PDB file of C-alpha atoms in Angstrom:
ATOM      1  CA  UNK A  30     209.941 256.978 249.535  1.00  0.00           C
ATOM      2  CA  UNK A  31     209.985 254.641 252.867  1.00  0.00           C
ATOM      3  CA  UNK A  32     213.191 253.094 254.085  1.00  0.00           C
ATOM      4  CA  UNK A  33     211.845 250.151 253.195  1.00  0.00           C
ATOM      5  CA  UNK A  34     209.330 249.303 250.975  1.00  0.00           C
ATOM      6  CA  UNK A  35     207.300 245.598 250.452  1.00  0.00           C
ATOM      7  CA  UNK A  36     203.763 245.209 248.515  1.00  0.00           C
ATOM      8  CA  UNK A  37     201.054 244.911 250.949  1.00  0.00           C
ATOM      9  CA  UNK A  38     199.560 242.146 249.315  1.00  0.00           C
ATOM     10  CA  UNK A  39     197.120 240.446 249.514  1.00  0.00           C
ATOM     11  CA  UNK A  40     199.282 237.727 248.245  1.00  0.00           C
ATOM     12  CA  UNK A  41     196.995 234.325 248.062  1.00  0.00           C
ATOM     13  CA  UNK A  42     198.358 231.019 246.832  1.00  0.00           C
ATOM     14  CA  UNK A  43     197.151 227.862 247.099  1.00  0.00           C
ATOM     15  CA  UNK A  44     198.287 225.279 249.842  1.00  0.00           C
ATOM     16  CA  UNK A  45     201.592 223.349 249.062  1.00  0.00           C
ATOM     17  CA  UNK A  46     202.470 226.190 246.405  1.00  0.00           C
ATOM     18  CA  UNK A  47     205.077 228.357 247.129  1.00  0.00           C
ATOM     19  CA  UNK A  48     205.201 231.618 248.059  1.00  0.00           C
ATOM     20  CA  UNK A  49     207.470 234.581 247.494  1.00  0.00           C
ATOM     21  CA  UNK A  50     207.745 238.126 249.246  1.00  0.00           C
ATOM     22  CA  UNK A  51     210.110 241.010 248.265  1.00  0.00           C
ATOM     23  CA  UNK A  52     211.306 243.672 249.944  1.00  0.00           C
ATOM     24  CA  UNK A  53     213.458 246.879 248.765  1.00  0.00           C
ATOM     25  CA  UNK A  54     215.854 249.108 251.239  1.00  0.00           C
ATOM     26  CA  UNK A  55     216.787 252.283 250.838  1.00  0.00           C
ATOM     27  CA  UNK A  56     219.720 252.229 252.983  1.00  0.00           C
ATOM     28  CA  UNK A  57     222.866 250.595 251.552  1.00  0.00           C
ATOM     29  CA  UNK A  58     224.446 250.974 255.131  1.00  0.00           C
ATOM     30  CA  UNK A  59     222.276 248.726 256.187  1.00  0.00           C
ATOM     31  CA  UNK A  60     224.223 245.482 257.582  1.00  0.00           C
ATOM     32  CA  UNK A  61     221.605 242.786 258.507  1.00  0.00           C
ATOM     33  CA  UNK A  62     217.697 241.589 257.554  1.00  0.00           C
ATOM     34  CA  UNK A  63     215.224 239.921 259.005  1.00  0.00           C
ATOM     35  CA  UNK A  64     211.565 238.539 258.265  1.00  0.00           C
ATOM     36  CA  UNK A  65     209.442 238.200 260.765  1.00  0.00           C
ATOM     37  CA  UNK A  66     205.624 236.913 260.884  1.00  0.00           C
ATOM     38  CA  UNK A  67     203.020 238.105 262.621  1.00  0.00           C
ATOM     39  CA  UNK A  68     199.739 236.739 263.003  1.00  0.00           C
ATOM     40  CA  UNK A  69     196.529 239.034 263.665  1.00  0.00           C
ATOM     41  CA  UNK A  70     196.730 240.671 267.037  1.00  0.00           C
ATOM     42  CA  UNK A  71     199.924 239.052 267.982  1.00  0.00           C
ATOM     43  CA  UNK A  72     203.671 240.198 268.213  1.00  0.00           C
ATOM     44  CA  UNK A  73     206.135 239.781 265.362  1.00  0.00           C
ATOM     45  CA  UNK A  74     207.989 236.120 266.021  1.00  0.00           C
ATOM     46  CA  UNK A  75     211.124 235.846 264.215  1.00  0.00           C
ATOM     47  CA  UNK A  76     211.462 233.497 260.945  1.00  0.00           C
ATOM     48  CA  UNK A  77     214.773 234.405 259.087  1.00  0.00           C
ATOM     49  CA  UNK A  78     217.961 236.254 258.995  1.00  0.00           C
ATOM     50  CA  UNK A  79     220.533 237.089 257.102  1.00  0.00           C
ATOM     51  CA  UNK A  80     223.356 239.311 256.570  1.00  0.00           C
ATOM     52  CA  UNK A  81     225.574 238.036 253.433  1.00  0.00           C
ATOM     53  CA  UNK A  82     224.655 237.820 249.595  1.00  0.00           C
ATOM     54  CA  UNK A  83     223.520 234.953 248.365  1.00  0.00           C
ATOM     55  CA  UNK A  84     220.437 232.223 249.704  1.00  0.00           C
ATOM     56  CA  UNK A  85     219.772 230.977 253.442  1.00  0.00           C
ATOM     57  CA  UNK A  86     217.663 228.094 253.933  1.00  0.00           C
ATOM     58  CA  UNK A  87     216.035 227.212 257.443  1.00  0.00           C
ATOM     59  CA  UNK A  88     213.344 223.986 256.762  1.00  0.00           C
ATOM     60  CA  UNK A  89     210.503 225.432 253.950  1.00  0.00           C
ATOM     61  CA  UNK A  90     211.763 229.155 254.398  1.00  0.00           C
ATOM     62  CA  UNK A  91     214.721 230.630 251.895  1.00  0.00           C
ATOM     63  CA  UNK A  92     215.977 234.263 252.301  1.00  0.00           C
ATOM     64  CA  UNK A  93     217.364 235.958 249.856  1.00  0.00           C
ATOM     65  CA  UNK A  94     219.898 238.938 250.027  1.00  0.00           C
ATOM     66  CA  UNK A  95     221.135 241.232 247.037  1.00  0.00           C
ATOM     67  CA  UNK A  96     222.706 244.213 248.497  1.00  0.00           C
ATOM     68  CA  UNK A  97     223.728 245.813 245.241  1.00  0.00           C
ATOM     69  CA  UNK A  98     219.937 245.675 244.048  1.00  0.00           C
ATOM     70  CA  UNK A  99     218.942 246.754 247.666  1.00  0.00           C
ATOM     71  CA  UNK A 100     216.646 243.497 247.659  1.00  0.00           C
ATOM     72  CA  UNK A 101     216.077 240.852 249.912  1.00  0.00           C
ATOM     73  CA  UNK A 102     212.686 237.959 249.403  1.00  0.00           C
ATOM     74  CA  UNK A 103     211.261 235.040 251.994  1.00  0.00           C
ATOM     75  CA  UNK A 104     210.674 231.715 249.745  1.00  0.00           C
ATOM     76  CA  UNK A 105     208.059 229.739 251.610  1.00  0.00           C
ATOM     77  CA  UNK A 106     207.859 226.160 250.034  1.00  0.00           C
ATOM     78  CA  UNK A 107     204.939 224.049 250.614  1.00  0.00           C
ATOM     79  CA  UNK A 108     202.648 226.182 251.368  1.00  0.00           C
ATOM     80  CA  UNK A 109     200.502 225.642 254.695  1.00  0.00           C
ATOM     81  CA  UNK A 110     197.575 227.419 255.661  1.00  0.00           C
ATOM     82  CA  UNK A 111     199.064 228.160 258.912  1.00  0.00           C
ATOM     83  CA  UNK A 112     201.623 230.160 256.576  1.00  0.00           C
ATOM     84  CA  UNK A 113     198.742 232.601 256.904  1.00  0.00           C
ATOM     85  CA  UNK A 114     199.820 235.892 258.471  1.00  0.00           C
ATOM     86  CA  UNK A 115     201.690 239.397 257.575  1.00  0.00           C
ATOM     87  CA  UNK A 116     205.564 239.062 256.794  1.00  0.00           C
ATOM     88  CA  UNK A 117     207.309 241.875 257.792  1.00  0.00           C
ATOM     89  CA  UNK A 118     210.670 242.885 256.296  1.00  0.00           C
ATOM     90  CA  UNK A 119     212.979 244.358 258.629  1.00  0.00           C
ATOM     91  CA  UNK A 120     216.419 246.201 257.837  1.00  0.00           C
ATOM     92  CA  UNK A 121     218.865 246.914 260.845  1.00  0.00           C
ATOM     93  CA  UNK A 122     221.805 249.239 260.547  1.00  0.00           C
ATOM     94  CA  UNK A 123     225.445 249.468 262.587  1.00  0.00           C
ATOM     95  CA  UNK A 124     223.717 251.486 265.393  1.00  0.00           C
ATOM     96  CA  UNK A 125     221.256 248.605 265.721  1.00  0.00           C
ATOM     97  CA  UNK A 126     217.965 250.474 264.752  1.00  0.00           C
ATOM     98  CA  UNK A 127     215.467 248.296 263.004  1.00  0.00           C
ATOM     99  CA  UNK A 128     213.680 249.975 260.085  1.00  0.00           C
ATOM    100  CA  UNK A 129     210.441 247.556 259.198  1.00  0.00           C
ATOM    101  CA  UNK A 130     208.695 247.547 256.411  1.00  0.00           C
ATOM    102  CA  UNK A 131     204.717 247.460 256.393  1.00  0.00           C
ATOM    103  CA  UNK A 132     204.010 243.656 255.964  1.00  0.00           C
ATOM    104  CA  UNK A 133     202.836 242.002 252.958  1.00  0.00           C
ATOM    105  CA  UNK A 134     199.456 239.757 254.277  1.00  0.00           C
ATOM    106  CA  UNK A 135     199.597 236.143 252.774  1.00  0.00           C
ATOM    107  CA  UNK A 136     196.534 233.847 252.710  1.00  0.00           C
ATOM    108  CA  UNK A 137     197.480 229.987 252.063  1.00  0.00           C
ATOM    109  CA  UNK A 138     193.956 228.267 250.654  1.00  0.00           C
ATOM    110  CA  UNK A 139     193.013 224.629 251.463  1.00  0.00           C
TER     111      UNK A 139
ATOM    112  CA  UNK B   6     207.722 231.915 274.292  1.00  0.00           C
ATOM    113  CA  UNK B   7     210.466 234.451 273.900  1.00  0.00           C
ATOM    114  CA  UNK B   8     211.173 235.311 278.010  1.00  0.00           C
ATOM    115  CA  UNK B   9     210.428 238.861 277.150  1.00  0.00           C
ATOM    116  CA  UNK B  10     207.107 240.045 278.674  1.00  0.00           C
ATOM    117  CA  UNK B  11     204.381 243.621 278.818  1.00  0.00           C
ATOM    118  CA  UNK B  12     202.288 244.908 280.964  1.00  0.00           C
ATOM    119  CA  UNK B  13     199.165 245.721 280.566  1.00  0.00           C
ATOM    120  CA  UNK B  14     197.892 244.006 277.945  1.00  0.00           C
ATOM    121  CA  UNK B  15     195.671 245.822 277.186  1.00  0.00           C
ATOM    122  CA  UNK B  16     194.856 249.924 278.018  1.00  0.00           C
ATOM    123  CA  UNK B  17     192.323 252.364 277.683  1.00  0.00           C
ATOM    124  CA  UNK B  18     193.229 256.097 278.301  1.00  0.00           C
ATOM    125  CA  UNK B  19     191.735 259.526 277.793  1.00  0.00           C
ATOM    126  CA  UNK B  20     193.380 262.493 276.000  1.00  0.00           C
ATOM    127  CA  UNK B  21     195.596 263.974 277.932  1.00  0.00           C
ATOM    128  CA  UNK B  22     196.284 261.383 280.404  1.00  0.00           C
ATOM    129  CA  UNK B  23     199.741 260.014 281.006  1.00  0.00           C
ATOM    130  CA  UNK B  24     200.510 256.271 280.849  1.00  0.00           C
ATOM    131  CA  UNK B  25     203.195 254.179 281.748  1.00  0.00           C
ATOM    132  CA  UNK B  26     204.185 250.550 280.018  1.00  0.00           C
ATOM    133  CA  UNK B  27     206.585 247.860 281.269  1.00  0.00           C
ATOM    134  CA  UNK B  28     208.493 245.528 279.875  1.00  0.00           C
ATOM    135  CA  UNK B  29     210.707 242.638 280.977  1.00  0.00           C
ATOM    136  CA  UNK B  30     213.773 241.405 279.061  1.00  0.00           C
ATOM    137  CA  UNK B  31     215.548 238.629 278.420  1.00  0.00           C
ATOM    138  CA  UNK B  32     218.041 237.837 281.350  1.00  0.00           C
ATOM    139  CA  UNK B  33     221.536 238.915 279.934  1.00  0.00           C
ATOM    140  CA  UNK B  34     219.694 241.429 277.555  1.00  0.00           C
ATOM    141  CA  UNK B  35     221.475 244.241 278.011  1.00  0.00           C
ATOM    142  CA  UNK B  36     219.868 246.359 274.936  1.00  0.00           C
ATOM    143  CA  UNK B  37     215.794 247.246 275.138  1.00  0.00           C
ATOM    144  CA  UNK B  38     214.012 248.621 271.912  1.00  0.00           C
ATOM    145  CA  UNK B  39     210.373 250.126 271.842  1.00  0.00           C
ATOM    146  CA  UNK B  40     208.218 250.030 268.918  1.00  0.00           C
ATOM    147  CA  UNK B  41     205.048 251.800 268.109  1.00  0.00           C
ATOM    148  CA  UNK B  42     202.645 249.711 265.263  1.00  0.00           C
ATOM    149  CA  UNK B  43     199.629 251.376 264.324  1.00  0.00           C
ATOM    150  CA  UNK B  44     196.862 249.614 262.207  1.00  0.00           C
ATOM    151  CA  UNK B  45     197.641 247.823 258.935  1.00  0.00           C
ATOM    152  CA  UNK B  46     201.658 249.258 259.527  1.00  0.00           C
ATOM    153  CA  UNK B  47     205.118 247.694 260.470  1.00  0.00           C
ATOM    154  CA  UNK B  48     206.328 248.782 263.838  1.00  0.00           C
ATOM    155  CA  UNK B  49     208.047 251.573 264.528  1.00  0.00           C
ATOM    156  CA  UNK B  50     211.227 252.515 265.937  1.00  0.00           C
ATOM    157  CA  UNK B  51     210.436 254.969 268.930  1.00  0.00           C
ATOM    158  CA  UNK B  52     213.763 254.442 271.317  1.00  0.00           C
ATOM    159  CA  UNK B  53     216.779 252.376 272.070  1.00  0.00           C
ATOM    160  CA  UNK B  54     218.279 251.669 275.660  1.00  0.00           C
ATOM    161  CA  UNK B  55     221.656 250.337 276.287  1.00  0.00           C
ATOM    162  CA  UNK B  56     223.314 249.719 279.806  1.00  0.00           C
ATOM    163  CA  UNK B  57     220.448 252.078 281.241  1.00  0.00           C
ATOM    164  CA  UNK B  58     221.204 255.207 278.688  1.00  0.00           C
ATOM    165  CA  UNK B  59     219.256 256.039 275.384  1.00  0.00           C
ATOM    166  CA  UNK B  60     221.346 255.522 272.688  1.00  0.00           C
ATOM    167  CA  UNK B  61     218.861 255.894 269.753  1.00  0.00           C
ATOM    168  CA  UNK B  62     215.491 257.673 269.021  1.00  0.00           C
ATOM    169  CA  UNK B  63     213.430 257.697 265.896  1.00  0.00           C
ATOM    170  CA  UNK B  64     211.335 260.185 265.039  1.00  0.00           C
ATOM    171  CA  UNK B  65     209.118 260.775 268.166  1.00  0.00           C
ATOM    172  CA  UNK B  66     208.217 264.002 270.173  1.00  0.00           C
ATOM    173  CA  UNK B  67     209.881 264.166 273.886  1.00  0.00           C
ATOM    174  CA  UNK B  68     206.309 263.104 275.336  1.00  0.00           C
ATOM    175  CA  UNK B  69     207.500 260.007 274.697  1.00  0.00           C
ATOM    176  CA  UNK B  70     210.020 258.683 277.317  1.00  0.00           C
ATOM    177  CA  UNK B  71     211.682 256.055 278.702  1.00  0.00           C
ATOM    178  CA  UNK B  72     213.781 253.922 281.085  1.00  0.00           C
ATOM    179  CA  UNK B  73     215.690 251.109 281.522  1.00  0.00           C
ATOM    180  CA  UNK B  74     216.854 249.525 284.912  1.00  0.00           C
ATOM    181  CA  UNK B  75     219.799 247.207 285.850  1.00  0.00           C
ATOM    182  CA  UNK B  76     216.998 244.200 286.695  1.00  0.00           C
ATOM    183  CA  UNK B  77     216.124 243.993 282.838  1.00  0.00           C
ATOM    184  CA  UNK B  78     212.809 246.101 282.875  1.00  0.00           C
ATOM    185  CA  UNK B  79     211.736 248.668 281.543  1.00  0.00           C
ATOM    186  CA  UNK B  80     209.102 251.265 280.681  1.00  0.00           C
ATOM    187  CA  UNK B  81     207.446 253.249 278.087  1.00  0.00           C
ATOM    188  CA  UNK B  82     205.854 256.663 279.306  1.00  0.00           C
ATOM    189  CA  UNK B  83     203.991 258.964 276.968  1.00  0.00           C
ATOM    190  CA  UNK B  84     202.996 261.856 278.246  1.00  0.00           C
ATOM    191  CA  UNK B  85     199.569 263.758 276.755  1.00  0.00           C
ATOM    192  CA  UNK B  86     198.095 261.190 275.200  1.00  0.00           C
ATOM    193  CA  UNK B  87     196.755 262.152 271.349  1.00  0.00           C
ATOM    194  CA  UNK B  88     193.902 259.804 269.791  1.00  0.00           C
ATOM    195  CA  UNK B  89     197.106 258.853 267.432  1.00  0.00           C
ATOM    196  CA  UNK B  90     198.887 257.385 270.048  1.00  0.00           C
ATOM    197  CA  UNK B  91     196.385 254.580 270.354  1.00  0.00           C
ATOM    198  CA  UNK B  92     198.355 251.371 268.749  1.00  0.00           C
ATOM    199  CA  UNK B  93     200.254 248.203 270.120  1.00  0.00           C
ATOM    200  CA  UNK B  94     203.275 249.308 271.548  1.00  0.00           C
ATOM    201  CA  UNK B  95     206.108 246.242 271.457  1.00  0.00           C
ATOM    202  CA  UNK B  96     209.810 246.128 273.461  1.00  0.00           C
ATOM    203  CA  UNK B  97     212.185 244.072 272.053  1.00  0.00           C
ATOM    204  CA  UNK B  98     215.491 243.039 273.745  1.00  0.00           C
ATOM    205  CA  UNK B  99     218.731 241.316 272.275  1.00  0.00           C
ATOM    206  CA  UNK B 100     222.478 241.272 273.755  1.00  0.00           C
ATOM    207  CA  UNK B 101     224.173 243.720 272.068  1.00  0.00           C
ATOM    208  CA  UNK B 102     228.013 242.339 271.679  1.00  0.00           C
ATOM    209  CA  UNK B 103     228.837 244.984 268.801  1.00  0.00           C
ATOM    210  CA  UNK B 104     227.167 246.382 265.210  1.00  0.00           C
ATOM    211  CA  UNK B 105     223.834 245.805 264.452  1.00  0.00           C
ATOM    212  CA  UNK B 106     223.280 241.990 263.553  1.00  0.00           C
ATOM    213  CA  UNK B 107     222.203 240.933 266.896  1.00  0.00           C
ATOM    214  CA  UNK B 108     218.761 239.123 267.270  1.00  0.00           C
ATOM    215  CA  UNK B 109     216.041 240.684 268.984  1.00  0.00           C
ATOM    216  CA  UNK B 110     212.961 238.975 270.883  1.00  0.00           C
ATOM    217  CA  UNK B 111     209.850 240.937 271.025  1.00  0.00           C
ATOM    218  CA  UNK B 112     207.133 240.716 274.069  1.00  0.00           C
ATOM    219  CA  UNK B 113     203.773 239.944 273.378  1.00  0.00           C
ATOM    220  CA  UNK B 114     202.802 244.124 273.606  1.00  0.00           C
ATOM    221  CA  UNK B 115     200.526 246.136 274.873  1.00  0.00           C
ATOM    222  CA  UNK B 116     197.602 247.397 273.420  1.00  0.00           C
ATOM    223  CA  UNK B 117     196.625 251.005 273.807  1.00  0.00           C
ATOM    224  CA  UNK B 118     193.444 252.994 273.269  1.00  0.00           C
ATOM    225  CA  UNK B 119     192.868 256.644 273.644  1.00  0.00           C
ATOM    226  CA  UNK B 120     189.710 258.013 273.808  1.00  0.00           C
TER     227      UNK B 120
END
Protein backbone atom coordinates (compact mmCIF):
# COMPACT_ATOMS: atom_id res chain seq x y z
CA UNK A 1 0.00 0.00 0.00
CA UNK A 2 1.60 3.65 -0.82
CA UNK A 3 1.79 6.30 1.84
CA UNK A 4 -0.50 7.96 0.04
CA UNK A 5 -2.81 6.93 -2.32
CA UNK A 6 -5.19 9.25 -4.99
CA UNK A 7 -7.01 7.74 -8.28
CA UNK A 8 -5.07 8.60 -11.26
CA UNK A 9 -7.91 9.70 -13.09
CA UNK A 10 -8.61 10.63 -15.83
CA UNK A 11 -11.14 12.73 -14.13
CA UNK A 12 -13.07 14.91 -17.03
CA UNK A 13 -15.87 17.32 -16.23
CA UNK A 14 -17.29 19.78 -18.08
CA UNK A 15 -16.33 23.59 -17.82
CA UNK A 16 -18.04 25.56 -14.91
CA UNK A 17 -18.81 22.05 -13.17
CA UNK A 18 -17.07 21.25 -10.28
CA UNK A 19 -14.57 19.06 -9.60
CA UNK A 20 -13.51 16.86 -6.73
CA UNK A 21 -10.15 14.90 -5.94
CA UNK A 22 -9.49 12.57 -2.94
CA UNK A 23 -6.67 11.51 -1.43
CA UNK A 24 -6.00 8.76 1.45
CA UNK A 25 -2.75 8.76 3.95
CA UNK A 26 -1.43 6.15 5.55
CA UNK A 27 0.34 7.98 8.14
CA UNK A 28 -1.76 9.33 11.03
CA UNK A 29 1.47 11.23 12.23
CA UNK A 30 1.20 13.12 9.54
CA UNK A 31 0.66 16.97 10.61
CA UNK A 32 0.05 19.05 7.41
CA UNK A 33 -1.36 18.64 3.48
CA UNK A 34 -0.98 20.18 0.56
CA UNK A 35 -2.30 20.08 -3.19
CA UNK A 36 -0.34 21.15 -5.61
CA UNK A 37 -0.88 21.38 -9.60
CA UNK A 38 1.25 20.68 -12.09
CA UNK A 39 0.88 21.23 -15.60
CA UNK A 40 2.68 18.93 -18.33
CA UNK A 41 6.41 19.35 -18.20
CA UNK A 42 6.33 21.93 -15.53
CA UNK A 43 7.10 21.98 -11.68
CA UNK A 44 4.43 21.43 -9.04
CA UNK A 45 3.05 25.23 -8.06
CA UNK A 46 1.34 25.26 -4.86
CA UNK A 47 -2.68 25.60 -4.63
CA UNK A 48 -3.81 24.67 -1.01
CA UNK A 49 -2.94 23.84 2.48
CA UNK A 50 -4.13 22.78 5.37
CA UNK A 51 -3.44 21.34 8.63
CA UNK A 52 -6.80 21.30 10.89
CA UNK A 53 -10.17 19.29 10.40
CA UNK A 54 -12.71 20.76 8.85
CA UNK A 55 -12.99 22.98 5.14
CA UNK A 56 -10.46 25.77 3.81
CA UNK A 57 -11.54 27.91 1.11
CA UNK A 58 -9.01 30.06 -1.06
CA UNK A 59 -11.26 31.74 -4.25
CA UNK A 60 -12.86 28.44 -6.39
CA UNK A 61 -10.53 25.89 -4.46
CA UNK A 62 -11.91 24.08 -0.99
CA UNK A 63 -9.66 21.58 0.92
CA UNK A 64 -10.86 19.25 2.90
CA UNK A 65 -9.17 17.47 5.95
CA UNK A 66 -10.51 14.34 7.97
CA UNK A 67 -7.72 12.99 9.93
CA UNK A 68 -9.65 10.24 11.63
CA UNK A 69 -10.70 8.85 8.05
CA UNK A 70 -7.05 9.59 6.89
CA UNK A 71 -8.75 11.73 3.99
CA UNK A 72 -8.23 14.94 2.64
CA UNK A 73 -10.15 16.27 -1.19
CA UNK A 74 -9.47 19.68 -3.47
CA UNK A 75 -13.13 21.13 -4.46
CA UNK A 76 -12.56 23.11 -7.62
CA UNK A 77 -15.79 25.20 -8.36
CA UNK A 78 -16.38 26.56 -11.69
CA UNK A 79 -14.60 24.65 -13.57
CA UNK A 80 -12.03 26.30 -16.16
CA UNK A 81 -10.25 24.65 -18.75
CA UNK A 82 -7.11 26.05 -17.53
CA UNK A 83 -8.06 23.80 -14.36
CA UNK A 84 -6.47 21.28 -16.71
CA UNK A 85 -3.42 19.62 -15.17
CA UNK A 86 -2.35 16.71 -12.53
CA UNK A 87 -3.23 17.49 -8.75
CA UNK A 88 -0.91 16.09 -6.59
CA UNK A 89 -1.68 15.28 -2.95
CA UNK A 90 1.06 15.80 -0.67
CA UNK A 91 1.32 14.68 3.14
CA UNK A 92 4.24 16.21 5.31
CA UNK A 93 5.18 14.82 8.68
CA UNK A 94 7.00 16.54 12.03
CA UNK A 95 10.47 15.91 10.43
CA UNK A 96 9.25 17.88 7.41
CA UNK A 97 9.44 15.07 4.71
CA UNK A 98 6.83 15.38 2.04
CA UNK A 99 5.25 12.08 0.98
CA UNK A 100 3.25 12.86 -2.55
CA UNK A 101 0.89 11.02 -3.93
CA UNK A 102 0.86 10.15 -7.81
CA UNK A 103 -1.50 12.91 -9.22
CA UNK A 104 -4.91 12.45 -10.35
CA UNK A 105 -4.95 14.19 -14.25
CA UNK A 106 -8.13 16.44 -14.68
CA UNK A 107 -9.36 17.58 -18.11
CA UNK A 108 -11.96 20.66 -17.90
CA UNK A 109 -14.03 20.53 -21.52
CA UNK A 110 -15.25 23.72 -23.27
CA UNK B 1 7.87 32.88 -10.14
CA UNK B 2 8.84 31.23 -6.91
CA UNK B 3 12.78 32.80 -6.52
CA UNK B 4 13.93 29.25 -6.42
CA UNK B 5 15.88 28.28 -9.59
CA UNK B 6 17.91 24.77 -11.53
CA UNK B 7 20.43 24.31 -13.55
CA UNK B 8 20.54 22.71 -16.37
CA UNK B 9 17.42 22.48 -17.65
CA UNK B 10 17.76 20.07 -19.36
CA UNK B 11 20.63 16.92 -19.41
CA UNK B 12 21.65 14.14 -21.33
CA UNK B 13 24.14 11.59 -19.77
CA UNK B 14 25.52 8.15 -20.46
CA UNK B 15 25.55 5.16 -18.05
CA UNK B 16 27.95 5.45 -15.82
CA UNK B 17 28.68 9.02 -15.96
CA UNK B 18 28.44 11.27 -12.95
CA UNK B 19 26.33 14.46 -12.95
CA UNK B 20 25.97 17.28 -10.87
CA UNK B 21 22.58 19.62 -10.44
CA UNK B 22 22.20 23.04 -8.80
CA UNK B 23 19.77 24.70 -7.26
CA UNK B 24 19.17 28.17 -5.83
CA UNK B 25 16.86 28.92 -2.87
CA UNK B 26 14.84 31.30 -1.64
CA UNK B 27 16.89 34.04 0.28
CA UNK B 28 16.23 33.24 4.06
CA UNK B 29 15.54 29.51 3.06
CA UNK B 30 17.40 27.84 5.31
CA UNK B 31 15.91 24.14 4.54
CA UNK B 32 16.59 22.56 0.74
CA UNK B 33 14.59 19.35 -0.34
CA UNK B 34 15.35 17.22 -3.57
CA UNK B 35 12.83 15.29 -5.34
CA UNK B 36 13.11 12.67 -7.97
CA UNK B 37 9.61 12.37 -10.40
CA UNK B 38 9.71 9.81 -12.88
CA UNK B 39 7.01 9.52 -15.69
CA UNK B 40 3.28 9.50 -14.91
CA UNK B 41 4.50 9.56 -10.78
CA UNK B 42 4.45 12.15 -7.85
CA UNK B 43 7.87 13.27 -6.84
CA UNK B 44 9.92 11.72 -4.68
CA UNK B 45 11.58 12.41 -1.56
CA UNK B 46 15.42 11.74 -2.18
CA UNK B 47 17.15 14.18 0.67
CA UNK B 48 16.67 16.98 3.09
CA UNK B 49 19.34 19.76 3.99
CA UNK B 50 19.14 21.97 6.93
CA UNK B 51 21.79 24.68 8.01
CA UNK B 52 24.28 22.79 5.53
CA UNK B 53 23.75 19.08 7.20
CA UNK B 54 21.40 16.24 5.86
CA UNK B 55 18.81 15.77 8.10
CA UNK B 56 16.54 13.37 6.10
CA UNK B 57 16.88 10.74 3.27
CA UNK B 58 14.26 8.63 1.64
CA UNK B 59 14.86 5.64 0.21
CA UNK B 60 17.84 6.24 -2.19
CA UNK B 61 21.26 4.40 -2.64
CA UNK B 62 24.49 6.56 -1.42
CA UNK B 63 25.19 7.35 -5.28
CA UNK B 64 23.01 9.85 -4.68
CA UNK B 65 24.51 12.88 -2.80
CA UNK B 66 24.29 16.15 -1.88
CA UNK B 67 25.18 19.63 -0.55
CA UNK B 68 24.05 22.62 0.68
CA UNK B 69 26.09 25.94 1.10
CA UNK B 70 25.64 29.03 3.38
CA UNK B 71 24.80 31.29 -0.06
CA UNK B 72 21.42 29.27 -0.50
CA UNK B 73 22.59 26.78 -3.30
CA UNK B 74 22.82 23.72 -3.66
CA UNK B 75 23.48 20.52 -5.60
CA UNK B 76 22.33 17.16 -6.50
CA UNK B 77 25.18 14.60 -7.49
CA UNK B 78 24.42 11.06 -8.56
CA UNK B 79 27.04 9.10 -9.09
CA UNK B 80 26.80 5.96 -11.86
CA UNK B 81 24.14 6.93 -13.64
CA UNK B 82 21.38 3.85 -14.30
CA UNK B 83 18.85 4.32 -17.37
CA UNK B 84 16.31 4.64 -14.17
CA UNK B 85 17.75 7.61 -13.04
CA UNK B 86 16.55 9.50 -16.08
CA UNK B 87 13.48 11.78 -14.64
CA UNK B 88 12.96 15.55 -13.59
CA UNK B 89 14.73 16.08 -10.60
CA UNK B 90 13.01 19.23 -8.46
CA UNK B 91 14.63 21.22 -5.11
CA UNK B 92 12.33 22.75 -3.06
CA UNK B 93 13.19 25.24 -0.25
CA UNK B 94 11.01 26.67 2.72
CA UNK B 95 12.21 28.34 6.18
CA UNK B 96 12.05 25.85 8.52
CA UNK B 97 10.96 27.69 12.02
CA UNK B 98 9.89 24.22 13.69
CA UNK B 99 7.59 20.83 12.77
CA UNK B 100 6.67 20.14 9.50
CA UNK B 101 3.91 22.70 8.29
CA UNK B 102 6.20 25.03 6.64
CA UNK B 103 5.60 25.91 2.88
CA UNK B 104 7.90 24.87 0.35
CA UNK B 105 8.64 26.53 -3.21
CA UNK B 106 9.82 24.26 -5.85
CA UNK B 107 12.32 25.37 -8.89
CA UNK B 108 11.35 24.86 -12.23
CA UNK B 109 13.76 21.30 -12.35
CA UNK B 110 15.91 19.76 -14.30
CA UNK B 111 15.37 17.29 -16.72
CA UNK B 112 17.60 14.28 -16.98
CA UNK B 113 18.22 11.62 -19.60
CA UNK B 114 20.47 8.66 -19.46
CA UNK B 115 21.36 6.88 -22.27
Amino acid sequence: QKEVEQNSGPLSVPEGAIASLNCTYSDRGSQSFFWYRQYSGKSPELIMFIYSNGDKEDGRFTAQLNKASQYVSLLIRDSQPSDSATYLCAVNTNAGKSTFGDGTTLTVKP
Amino acid sequence: ETGVTQSPTHLIKTRGQQVTLRCSSQSGHNTVSWYQQALGQGPQFIFQYYREEENGRGNFPPRFSGLQFPNYSSELNVNALELDDSALYLCASRHQAGGGSDTQYFGPGTRLTVL
